[in-house]
Short mmCIF file of C-alpha atoms in Angstrom, two decimals:
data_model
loop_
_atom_site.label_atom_id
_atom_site.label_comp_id
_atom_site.label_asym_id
_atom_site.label_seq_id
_atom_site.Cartn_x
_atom_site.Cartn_y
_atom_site.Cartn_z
CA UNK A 284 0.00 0.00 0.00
CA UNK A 285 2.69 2.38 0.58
CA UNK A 286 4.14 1.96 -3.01
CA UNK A 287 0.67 2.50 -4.45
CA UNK A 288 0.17 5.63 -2.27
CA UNK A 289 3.83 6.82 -3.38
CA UNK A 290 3.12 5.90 -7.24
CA UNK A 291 -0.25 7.84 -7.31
CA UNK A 292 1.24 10.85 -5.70
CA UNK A 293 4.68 10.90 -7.34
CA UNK A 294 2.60 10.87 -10.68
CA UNK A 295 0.20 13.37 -9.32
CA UNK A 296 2.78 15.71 -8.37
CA UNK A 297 4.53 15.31 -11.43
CA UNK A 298 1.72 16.12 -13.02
CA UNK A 299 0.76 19.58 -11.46
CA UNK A 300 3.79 20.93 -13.15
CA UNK A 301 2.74 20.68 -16.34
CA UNK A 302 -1.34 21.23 -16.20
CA UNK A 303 -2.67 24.48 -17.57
CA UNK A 304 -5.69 24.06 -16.17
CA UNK A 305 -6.46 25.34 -12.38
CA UNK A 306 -9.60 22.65 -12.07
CA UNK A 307 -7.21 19.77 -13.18
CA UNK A 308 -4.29 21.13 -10.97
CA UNK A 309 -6.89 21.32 -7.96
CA UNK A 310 -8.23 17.89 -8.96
CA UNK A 311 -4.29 16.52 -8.87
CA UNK A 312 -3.65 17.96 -5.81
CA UNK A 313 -6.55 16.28 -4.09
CA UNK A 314 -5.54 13.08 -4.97
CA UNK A 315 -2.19 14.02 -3.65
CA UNK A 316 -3.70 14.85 -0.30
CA UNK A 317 -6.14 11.47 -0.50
CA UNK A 318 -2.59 9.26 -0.70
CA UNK A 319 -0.02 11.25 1.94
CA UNK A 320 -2.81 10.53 4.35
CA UNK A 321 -1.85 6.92 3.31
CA UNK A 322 1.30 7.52 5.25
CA UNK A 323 -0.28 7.71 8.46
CA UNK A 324 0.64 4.37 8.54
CA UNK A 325 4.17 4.44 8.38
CA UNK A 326 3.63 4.56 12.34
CA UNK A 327 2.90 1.06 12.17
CA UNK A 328 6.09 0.13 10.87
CA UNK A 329 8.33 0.85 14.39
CA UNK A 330 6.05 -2.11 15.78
CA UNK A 331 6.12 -4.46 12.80
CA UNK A 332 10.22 -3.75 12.72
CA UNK A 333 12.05 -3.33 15.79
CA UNK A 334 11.61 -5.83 18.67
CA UNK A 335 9.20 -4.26 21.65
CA UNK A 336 11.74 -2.71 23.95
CA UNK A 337 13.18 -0.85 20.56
CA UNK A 338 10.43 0.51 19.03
CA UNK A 339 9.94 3.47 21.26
CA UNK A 340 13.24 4.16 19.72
CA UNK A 341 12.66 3.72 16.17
CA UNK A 342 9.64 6.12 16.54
CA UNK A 343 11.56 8.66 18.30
CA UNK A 344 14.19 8.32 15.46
CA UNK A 345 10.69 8.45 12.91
CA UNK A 346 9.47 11.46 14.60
CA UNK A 347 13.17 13.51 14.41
CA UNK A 348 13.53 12.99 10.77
CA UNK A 349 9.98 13.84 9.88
CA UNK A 350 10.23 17.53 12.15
CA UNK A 351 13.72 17.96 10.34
CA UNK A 352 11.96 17.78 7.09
CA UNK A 353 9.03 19.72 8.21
CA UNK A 354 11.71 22.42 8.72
CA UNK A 355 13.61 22.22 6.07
CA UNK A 356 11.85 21.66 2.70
CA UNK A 357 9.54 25.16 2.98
CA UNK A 358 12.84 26.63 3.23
CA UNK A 359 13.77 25.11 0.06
CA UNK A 360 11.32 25.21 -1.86
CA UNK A 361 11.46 28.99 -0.56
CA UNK A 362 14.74 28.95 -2.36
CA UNK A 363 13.79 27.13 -5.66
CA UNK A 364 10.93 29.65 -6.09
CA UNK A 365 12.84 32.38 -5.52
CA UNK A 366 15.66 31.62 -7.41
CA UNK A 367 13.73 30.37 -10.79
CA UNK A 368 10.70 32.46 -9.91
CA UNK A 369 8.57 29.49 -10.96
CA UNK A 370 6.89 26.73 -8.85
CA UNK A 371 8.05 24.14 -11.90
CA UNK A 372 11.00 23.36 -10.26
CA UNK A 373 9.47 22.75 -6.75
CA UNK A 374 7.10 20.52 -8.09
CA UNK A 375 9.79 18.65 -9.60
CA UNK A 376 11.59 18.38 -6.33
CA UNK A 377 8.65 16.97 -4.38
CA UNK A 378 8.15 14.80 -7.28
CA UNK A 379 11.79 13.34 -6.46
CA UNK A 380 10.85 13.12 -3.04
CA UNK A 381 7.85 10.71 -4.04
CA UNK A 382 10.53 8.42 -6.32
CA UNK A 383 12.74 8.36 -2.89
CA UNK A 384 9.53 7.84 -0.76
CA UNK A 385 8.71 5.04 -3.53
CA UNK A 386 12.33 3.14 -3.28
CA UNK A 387 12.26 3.31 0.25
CA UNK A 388 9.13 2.28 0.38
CA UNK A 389 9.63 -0.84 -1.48
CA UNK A 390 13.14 -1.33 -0.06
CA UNK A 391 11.41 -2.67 3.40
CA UNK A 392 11.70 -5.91 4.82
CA UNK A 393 9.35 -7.21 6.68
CA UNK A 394 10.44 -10.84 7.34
CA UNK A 395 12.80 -10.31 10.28
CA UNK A 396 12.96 -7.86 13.30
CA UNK A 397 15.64 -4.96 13.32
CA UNK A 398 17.85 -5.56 15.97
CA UNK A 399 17.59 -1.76 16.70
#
């Protein structure tokens, strides 16, 4: 489910920088929003992975690199806009994001505990 979610709004994304249209852009955008809420479930994953007494851990460690990135794309993307004056090249880099959110995605295994 999380590659689906990562396909549909890696397309979508990738999409919304080359739609004229504001309806379709708005319509691309939603289904954006309907898939990231897929990744509410990443929180699962700490419990599936690491054995019980790590887990806490590997959520903490979860929780650190999602505020980081909370903090630092807008600043980013700040920059891209600025320096092009054009959201193309934003949507481009969230679009990457989705292809690294896809391979990581993908990359998980879920047959043995992480001795964390």
């Amino acid at each position: 489910m999380f590659a689906i979610a990562a396909l549909f709004t890696t397309v979508s994304i990738f999409a919304v920088g080359y739609v004229m249209n504001p309806m379709a852009v708005v319509a691309l955008l939603a289904v954006v929003l309907f898939f990231l809420r897929w990744c509410g479930m990443y929180w699962a994953i700490p419990s599936i992975l690491a054995m019980r007494d790590r887990a806490g851990f590997l959520g903490g460690c979860m929780n650190l690199a999602g505020n980081t990135a909370g903090i630092a794309v807008p600043i980013i993307v700040g920059l891209i806009v600025q320096i092009t004056a054009s959201y193309f090249l934003a949507m481009m880099f969230f679009a990457s994001a989705g292809i690294a959110l896809l391979i990581c995605s993908t990359a998980i295994d879920y047959s043995r505990k992480l001795p964390v």
